[in-house]
Coordinates of C-alpha atoms (C1' of nucleotides) in Angstrom, one line a residue:
Chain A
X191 CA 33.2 -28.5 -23.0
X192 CA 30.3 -27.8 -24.8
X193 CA 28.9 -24.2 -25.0
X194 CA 25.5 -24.9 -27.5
X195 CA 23.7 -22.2 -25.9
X196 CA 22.3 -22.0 -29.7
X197 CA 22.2 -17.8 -29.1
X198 CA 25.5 -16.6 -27.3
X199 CA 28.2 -15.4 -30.4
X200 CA 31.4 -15.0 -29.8
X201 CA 32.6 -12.2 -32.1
X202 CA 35.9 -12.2 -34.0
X203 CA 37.5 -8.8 -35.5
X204 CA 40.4 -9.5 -37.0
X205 CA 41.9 -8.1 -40.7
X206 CA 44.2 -10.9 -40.9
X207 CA 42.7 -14.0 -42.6
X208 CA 44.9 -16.3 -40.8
X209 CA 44.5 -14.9 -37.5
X210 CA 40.5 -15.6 -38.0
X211 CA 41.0 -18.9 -39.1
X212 CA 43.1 -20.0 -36.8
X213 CA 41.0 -18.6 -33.5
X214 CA 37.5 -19.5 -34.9
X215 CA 38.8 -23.0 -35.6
X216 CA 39.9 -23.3 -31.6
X217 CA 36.9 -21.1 -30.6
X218 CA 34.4 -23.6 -32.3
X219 CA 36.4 -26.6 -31.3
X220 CA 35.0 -25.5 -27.7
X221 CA 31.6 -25.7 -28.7
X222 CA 30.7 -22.1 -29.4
X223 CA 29.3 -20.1 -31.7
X224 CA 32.0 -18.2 -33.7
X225 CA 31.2 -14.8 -36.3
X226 CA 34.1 -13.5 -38.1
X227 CA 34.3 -10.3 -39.4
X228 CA 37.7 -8.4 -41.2
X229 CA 36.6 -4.9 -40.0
X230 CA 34.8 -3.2 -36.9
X231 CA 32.5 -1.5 -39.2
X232 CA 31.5 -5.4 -40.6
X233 CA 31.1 -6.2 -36.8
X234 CA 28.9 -2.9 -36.3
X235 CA 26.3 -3.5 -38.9
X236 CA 26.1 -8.0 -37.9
X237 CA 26.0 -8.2 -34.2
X238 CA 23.3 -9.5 -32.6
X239 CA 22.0 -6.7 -29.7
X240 CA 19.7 -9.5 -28.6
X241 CA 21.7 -12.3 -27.8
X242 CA 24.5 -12.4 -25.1
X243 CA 27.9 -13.2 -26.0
X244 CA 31.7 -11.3 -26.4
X245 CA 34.1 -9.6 -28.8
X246 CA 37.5 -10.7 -29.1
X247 CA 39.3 -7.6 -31.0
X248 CA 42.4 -6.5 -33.0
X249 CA 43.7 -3.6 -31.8
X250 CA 45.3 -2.8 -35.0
X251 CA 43.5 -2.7 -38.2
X252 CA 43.2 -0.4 -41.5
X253 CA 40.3 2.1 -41.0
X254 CA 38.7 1.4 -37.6
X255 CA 41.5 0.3 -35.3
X256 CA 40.3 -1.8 -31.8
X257 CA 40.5 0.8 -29.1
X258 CA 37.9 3.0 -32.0
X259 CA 35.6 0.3 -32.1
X260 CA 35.7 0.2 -28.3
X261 CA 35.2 3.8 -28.1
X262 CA 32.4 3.8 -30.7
X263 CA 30.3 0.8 -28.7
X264 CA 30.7 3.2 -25.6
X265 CA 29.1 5.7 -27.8
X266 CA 26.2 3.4 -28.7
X267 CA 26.0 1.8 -25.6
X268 CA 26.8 -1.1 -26.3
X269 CA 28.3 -3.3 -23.4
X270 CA 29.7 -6.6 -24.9
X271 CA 32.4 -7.8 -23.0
X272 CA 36.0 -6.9 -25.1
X273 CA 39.0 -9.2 -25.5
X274 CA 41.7 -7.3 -27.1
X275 CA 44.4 -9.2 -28.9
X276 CA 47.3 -7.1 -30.7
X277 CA 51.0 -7.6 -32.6
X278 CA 52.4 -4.7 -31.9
X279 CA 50.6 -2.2 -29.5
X280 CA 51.8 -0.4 -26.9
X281 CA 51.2 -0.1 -22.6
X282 CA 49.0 2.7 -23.2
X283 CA 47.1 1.0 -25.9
X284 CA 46.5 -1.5 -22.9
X285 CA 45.8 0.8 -20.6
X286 CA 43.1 2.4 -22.6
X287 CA 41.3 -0.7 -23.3
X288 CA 41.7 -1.7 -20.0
X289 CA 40.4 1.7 -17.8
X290 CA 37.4 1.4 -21.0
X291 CA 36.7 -1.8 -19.3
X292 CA 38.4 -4.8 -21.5
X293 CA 38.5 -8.0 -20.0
X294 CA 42.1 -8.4 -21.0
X295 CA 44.5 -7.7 -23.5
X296 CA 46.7 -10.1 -25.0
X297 CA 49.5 -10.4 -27.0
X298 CA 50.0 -12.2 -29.7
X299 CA 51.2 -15.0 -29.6
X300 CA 48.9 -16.0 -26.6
X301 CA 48.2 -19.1 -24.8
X302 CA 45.2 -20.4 -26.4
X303 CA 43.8 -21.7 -22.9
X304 CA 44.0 -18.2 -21.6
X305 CA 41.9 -16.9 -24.4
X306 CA 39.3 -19.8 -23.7
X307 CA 39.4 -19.0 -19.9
X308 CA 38.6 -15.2 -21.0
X309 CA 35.7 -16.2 -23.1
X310 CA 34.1 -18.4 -20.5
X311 CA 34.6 -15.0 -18.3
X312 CA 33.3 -12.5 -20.7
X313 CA 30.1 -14.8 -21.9
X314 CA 29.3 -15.0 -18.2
X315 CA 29.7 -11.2 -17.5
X316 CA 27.7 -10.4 -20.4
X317 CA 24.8 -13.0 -19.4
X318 CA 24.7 -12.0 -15.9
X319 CA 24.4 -8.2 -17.0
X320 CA 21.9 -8.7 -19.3
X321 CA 19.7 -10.6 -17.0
X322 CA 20.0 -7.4 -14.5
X323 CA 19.1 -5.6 -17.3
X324 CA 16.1 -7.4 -18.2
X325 CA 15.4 -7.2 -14.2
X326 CA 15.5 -3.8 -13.8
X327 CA 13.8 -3.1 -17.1
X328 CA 10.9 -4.4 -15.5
X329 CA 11.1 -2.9 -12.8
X330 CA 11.6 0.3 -14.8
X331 CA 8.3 0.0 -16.2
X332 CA 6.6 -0.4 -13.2
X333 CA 8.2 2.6 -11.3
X334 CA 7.3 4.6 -14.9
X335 CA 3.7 3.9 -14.4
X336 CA 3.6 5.5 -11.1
X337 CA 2.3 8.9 -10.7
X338 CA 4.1 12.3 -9.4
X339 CA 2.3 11.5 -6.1
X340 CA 3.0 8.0 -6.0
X341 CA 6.4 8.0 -6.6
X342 CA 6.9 10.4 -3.8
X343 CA 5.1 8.0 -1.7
X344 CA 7.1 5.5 -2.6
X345 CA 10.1 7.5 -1.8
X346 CA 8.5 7.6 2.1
X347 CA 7.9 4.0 2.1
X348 CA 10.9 2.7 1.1
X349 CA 12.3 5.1 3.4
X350 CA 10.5 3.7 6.2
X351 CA 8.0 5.9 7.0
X352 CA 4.6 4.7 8.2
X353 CA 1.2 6.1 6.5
X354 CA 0.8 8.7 9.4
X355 CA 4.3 10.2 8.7
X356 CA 4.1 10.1 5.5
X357 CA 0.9 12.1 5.9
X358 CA 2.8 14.4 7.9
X359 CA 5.3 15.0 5.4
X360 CA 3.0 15.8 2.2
X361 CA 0.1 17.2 4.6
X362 CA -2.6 15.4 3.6
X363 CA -4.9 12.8 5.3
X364 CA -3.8 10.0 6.5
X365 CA -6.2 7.5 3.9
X366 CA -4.7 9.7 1.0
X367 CA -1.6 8.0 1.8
X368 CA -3.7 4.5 2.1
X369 CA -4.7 5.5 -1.5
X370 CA -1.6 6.2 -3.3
X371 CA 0.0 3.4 -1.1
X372 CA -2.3 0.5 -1.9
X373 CA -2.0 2.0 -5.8
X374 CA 1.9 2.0 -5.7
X375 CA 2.0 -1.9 -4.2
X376 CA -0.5 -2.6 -7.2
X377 CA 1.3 -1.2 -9.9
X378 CA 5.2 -2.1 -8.9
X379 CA 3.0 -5.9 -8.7
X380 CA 4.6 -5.9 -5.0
X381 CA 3.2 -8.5 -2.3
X382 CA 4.5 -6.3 0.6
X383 CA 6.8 -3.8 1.8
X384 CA 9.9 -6.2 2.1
X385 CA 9.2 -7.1 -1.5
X386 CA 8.9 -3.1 -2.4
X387 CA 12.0 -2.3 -0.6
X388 CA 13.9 -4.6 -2.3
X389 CA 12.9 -4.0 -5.6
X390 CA 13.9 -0.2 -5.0
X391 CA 17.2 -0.6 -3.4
X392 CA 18.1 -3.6 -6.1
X393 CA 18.1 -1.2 -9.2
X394 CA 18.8 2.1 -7.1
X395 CA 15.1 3.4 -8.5
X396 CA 14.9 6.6 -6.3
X397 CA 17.4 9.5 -5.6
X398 CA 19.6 8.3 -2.7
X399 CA 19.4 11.3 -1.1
X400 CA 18.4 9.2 2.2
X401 CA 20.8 7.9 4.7
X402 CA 19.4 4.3 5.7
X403 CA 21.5 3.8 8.4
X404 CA 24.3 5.7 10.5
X405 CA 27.5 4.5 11.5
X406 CA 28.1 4.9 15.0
Chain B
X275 CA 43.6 22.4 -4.9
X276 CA 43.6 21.6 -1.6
X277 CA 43.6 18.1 -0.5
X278 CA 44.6 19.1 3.2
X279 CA 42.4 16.3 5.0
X280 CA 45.4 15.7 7.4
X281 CA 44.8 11.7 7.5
X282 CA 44.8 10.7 3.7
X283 CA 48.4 9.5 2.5
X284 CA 49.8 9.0 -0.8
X285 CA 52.3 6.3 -1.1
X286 CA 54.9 6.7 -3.4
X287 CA 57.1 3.0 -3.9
X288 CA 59.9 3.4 -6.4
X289 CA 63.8 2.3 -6.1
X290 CA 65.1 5.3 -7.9
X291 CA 65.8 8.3 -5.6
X292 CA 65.4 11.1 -8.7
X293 CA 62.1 9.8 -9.5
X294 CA 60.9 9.5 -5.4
X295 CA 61.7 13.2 -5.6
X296 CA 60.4 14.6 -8.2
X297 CA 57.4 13.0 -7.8
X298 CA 56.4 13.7 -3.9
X299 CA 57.1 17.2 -4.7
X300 CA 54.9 16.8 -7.4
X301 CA 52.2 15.3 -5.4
X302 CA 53.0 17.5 -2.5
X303 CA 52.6 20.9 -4.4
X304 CA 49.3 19.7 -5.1
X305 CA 48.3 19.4 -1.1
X306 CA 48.6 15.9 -0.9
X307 CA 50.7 13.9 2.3
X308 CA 53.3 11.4 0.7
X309 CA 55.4 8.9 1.9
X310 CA 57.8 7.7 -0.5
X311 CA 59.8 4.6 0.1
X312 CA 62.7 2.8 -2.1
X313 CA 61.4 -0.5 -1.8
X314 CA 58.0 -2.7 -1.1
X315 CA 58.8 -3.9 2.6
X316 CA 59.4 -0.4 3.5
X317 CA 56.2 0.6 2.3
X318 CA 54.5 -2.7 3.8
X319 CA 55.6 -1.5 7.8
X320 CA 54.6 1.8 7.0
X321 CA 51.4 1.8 5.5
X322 CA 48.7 3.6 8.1
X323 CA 46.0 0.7 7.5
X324 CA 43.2 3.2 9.4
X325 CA 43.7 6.3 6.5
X326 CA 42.7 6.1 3.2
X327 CA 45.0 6.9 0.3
X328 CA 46.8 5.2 -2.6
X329 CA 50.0 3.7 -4.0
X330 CA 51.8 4.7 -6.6
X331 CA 53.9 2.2 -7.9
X332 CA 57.5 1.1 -9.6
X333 CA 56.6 -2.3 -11.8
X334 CA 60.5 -2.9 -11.7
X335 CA 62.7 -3.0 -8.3
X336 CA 64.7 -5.2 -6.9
X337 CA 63.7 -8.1 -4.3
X338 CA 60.3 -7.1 -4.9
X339 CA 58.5 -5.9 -8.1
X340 CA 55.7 -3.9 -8.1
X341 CA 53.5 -6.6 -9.3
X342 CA 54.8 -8.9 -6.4
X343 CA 53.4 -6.3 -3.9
X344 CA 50.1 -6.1 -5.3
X345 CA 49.7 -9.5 -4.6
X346 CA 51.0 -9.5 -1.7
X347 CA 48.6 -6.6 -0.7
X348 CA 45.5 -9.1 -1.9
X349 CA 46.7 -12.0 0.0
X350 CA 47.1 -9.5 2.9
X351 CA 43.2 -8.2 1.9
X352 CA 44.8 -4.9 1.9
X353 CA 42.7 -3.0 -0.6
X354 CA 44.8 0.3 -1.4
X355 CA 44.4 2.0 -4.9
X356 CA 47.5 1.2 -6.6
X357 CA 48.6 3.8 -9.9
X358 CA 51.6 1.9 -11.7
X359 CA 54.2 3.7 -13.0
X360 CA 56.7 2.3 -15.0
X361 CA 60.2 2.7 -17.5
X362 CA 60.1 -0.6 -18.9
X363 CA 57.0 -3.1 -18.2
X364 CA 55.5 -5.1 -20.8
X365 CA 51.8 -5.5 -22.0
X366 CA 51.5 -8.6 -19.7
X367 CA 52.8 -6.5 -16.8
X368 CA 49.9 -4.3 -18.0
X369 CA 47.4 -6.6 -17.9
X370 CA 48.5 -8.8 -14.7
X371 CA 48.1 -4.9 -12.7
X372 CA 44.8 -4.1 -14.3
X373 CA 43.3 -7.3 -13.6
X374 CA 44.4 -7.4 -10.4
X375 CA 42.5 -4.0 -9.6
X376 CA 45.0 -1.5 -10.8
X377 CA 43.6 2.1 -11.2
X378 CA 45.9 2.8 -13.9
X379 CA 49.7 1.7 -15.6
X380 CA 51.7 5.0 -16.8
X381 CA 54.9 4.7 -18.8
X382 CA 57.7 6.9 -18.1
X383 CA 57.5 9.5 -18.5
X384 CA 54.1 10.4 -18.3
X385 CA 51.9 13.6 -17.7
X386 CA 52.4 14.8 -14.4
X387 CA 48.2 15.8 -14.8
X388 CA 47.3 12.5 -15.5
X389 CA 49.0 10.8 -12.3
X390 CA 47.6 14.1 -10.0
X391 CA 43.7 12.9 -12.3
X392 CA 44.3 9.3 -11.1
X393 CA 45.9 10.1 -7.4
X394 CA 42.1 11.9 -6.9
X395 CA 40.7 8.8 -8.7
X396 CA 42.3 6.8 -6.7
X397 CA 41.8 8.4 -3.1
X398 CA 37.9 8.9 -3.7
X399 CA 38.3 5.1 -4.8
X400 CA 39.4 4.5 -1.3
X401 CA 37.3 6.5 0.6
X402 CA 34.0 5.1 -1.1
X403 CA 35.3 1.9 -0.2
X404 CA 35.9 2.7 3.6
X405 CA 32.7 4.2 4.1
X406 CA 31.1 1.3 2.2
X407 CA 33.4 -1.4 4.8
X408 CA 32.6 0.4 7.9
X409 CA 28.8 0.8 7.0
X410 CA 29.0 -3.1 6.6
X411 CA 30.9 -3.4 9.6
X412 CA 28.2 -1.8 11.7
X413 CA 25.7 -3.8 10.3
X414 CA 27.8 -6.9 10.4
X415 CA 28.6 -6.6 14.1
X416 CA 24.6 -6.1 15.0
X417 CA 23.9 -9.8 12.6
X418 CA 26.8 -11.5 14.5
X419 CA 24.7 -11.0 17.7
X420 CA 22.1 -12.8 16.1
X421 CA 21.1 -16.7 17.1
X422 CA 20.6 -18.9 14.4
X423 CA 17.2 -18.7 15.2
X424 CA 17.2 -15.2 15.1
X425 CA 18.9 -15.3 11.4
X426 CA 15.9 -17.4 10.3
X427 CA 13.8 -15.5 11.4
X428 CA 15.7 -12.3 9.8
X429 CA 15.8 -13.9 6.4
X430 CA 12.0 -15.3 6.3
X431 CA 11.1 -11.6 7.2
X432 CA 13.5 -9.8 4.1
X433 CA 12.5 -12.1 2.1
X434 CA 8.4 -10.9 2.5
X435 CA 6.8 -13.5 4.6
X436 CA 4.5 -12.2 7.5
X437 CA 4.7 -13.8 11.2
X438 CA 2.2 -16.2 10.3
X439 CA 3.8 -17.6 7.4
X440 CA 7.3 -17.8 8.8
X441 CA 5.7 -19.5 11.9
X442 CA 3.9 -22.4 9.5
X443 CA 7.7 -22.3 7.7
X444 CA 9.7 -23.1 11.0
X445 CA 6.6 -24.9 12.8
X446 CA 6.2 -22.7 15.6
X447 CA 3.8 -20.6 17.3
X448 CA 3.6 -17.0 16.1
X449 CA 3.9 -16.0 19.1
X450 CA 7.2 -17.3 19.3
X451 CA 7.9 -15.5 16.1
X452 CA 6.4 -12.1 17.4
X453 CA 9.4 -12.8 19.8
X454 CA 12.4 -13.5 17.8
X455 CA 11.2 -11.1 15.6
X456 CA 11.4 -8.2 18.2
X457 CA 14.8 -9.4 19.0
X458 CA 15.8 -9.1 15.9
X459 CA 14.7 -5.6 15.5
X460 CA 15.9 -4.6 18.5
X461 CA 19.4 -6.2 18.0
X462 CA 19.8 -5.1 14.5
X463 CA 18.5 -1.5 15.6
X464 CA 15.9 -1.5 12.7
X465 CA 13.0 0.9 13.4
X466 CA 10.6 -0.9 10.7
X467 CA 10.7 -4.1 7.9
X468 CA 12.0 -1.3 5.6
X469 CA 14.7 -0.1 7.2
X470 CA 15.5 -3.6 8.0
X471 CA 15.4 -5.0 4.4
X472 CA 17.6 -1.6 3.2
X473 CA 20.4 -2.8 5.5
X474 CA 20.3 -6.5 4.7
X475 CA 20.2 -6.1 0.9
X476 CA 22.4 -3.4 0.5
X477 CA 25.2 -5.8 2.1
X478 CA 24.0 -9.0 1.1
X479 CA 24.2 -10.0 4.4
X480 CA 21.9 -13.3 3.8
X481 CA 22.5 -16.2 1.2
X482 CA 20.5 -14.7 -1.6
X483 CA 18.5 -18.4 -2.6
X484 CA 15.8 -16.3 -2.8
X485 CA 14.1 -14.5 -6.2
X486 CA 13.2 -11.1 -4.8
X487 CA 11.1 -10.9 -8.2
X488 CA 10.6 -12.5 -11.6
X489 CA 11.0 -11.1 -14.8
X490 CA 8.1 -11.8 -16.8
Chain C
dG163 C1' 22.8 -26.3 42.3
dA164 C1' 22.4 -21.6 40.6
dA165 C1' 22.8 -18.5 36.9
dC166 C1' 22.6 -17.6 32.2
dG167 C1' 21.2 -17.7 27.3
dC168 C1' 18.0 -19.4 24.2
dC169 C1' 13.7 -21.2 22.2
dT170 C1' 9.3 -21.6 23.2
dA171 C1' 4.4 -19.5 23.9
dG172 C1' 0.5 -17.4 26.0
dG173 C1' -2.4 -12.7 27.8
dT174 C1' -3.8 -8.1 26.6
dA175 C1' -4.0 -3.8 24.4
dT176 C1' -2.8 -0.5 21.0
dT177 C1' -1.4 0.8 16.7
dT178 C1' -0.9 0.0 11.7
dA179 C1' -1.8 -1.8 7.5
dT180 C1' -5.0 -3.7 4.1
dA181 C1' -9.2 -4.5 1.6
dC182 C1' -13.3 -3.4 0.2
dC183 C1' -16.6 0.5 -0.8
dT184 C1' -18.0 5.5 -2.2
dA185 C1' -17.2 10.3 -3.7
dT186 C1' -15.6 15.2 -4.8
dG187 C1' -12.7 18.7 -7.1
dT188 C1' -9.5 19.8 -10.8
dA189 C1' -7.0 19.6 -14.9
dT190 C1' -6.5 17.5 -19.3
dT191 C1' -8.0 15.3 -23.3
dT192 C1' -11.3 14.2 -26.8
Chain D
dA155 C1' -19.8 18.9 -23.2
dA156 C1' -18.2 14.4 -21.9
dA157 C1' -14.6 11.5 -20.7
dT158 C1' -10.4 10.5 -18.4
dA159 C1' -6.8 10.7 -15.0
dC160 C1' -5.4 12.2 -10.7
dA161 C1' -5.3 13.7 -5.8
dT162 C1' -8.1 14.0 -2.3
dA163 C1' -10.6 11.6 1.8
dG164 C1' -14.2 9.3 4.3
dG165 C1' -16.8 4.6 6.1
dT166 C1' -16.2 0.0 7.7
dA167 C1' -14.1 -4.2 8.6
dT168 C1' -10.4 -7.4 9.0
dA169 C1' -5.7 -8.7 9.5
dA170 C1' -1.3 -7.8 11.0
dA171 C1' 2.3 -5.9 13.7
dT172 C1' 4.0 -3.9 18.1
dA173 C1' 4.5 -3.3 22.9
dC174 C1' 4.0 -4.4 27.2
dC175 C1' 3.7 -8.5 30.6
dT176 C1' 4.7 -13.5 32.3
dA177 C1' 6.8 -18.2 32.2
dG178 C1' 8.3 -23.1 31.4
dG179 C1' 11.9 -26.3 29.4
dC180 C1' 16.7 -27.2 28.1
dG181 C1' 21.5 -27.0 27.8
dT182 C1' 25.9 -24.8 29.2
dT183 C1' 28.7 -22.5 32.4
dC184 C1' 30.3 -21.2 36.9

DNA sequence: GAACGCCTAGGTATTTATACCTATGTATTT
DNA sequence: AAATACATAGGTATAAATACCTAGGCGTTC
């Protein structure tokens, strides 16, 4: 397998020197792109926010133990994909990491296939996030640039009301809707309604607060 | 509290009578409806598949463990919450449960206000997902009417093209579009292209090949 | 062979959306 | 005071969708 994606990392918190060695030496033997780092403060201050990739983490270490460091990239918001490996922790440890959103948890000793198998799995979880990211970033943008008006007239078209309703609803003409319509389609850079609609409901821009459909 | 919506169950699946006892009245004093059952093929010809509810869980019983049933309950597409509760699981144990979907793995013993937190996790869990299914039911049931035809058409119009494009894409007459595109409005019970494209994207009813947008 | 479902496609009329244009009042910023 | 951004709304024209109608060809089922 080869993995040169020359900018996904796969992180490696550890405090034993052997432990490092050992992993990175598999890790890189499978083509990627291994950093090592002794302590989660280390990690803090080297990762890469840019580039995709995931963490494989002690869960006990001197100062900042695993399920801290797990807590902390909550904190900071930062979503790379977490496999804990630990010694000597406990179910609840586990369950913490897990419920935080680990990919797994492993003991050590581990299978090394298994850990390879969960790094395939996080790297793609971490890609595939970060492309919606980018996606709805863009989107983002777009929806910021839109008026008070406009994003209420968004709201109506997405909601599938026609230019007369939508009049109805904000009382005001009819080609005041035409205006802040053709506007919204121009600055959201949408072709059509279909593409508008599915821009909106692909990044949940707007307040749900509408029912689209009712089961019978 | 007050959970006294007369059709949502908790299941309660553990071998030891003390711990089936002291539990449901537990759970009980808190409004909720339990079964409790000493083994998994009790709770398997008992579960109510039409209410929503969750499973608490022994990891260790005899003929079948805890685990066992969860996968039983996947192959069976059975989707129940499932809170673990265990005396003497492992990590592994752990991780198999969480992997598989588990809400949450408690050692005995545990805080009896943890498992109540997680039996409300777990039971909005279950509701969400119900609504979700039977929304996508509803709107599955309309696309099974559908001819293929009809599905073309239905995809060429989500994903943006007007009648005359999608009549150039099939080489027909757009005419004959105009008319399969009424059917499918009227079959799908879609009052405009926006309320149409909400219900197909929010179940990914169609293959996605499609790039709603690109990300410049 | 008749009935049915489906794809096909035309006629006609109405309603909507879209694409240009202009223009005014108001509030905020410079 | 001038410039800018925004909501407002009209004129005109074209394009598109929608709602009615009819109807032939083709394959399957009864």
């Amino acid at each position: 397998m080869d993995h040169n994606s020359p900018n996904v990392f796969v992180y490696l918190v550890d405090d034993e020197f052997a432990v490092r060695d050992a992993l990175a030496l598999l890790i890189k033997a499978s083509g990627w792109s291994v950093k090592s780092f002794d302590c989660a403060q280390d990690f803090l201050n080297n990762y890469y926010h840019e580039f995709p990739g995931c963490l494989i983490l002690d869960v006990k270490m001197p100062v900042m133990g695993g399920l801290e460091l797990q807590e902390e990239l909550i904190k900071r918001n930062i979503k790379i994909p977490i496999i804990f490996i630990s010694g000597n922790a406990d179910i609840p440890d586990s369950a913490k990491a897990f419920r935080a959103g680990a990919v797994d948890f492993l003991e050590k000793p581990f299978e090394k296939s298994i850990l390879l198998e969960r790094i395939d799995e996080a790297v793609q979880k971490d890609i595939k996030a970060r492309q919606q990211l980018l996606e709805k970033a863009s989107i983002q943008d777009c929806f910021n640039r839109l008026t008070t008006r406009e994003k209420e007239v968004l709201q109506l078209i997405v909601n599938s009301h026609s230019n007369k309703e939508a009049a109805k609803i904000l009382d005001v003409s009819p080609r005041t809707i035409d205006a802040h319509r053709a506007r919204v389609m121009d600055k959201m850079q949408a072709e059509n309604v279909a593409a508008l609609v599915t821009m909106v409901m692909s990044h949940e821009l707007l307040s749900q607060t509408f029912a689209p459909r009712e089961v019978q």
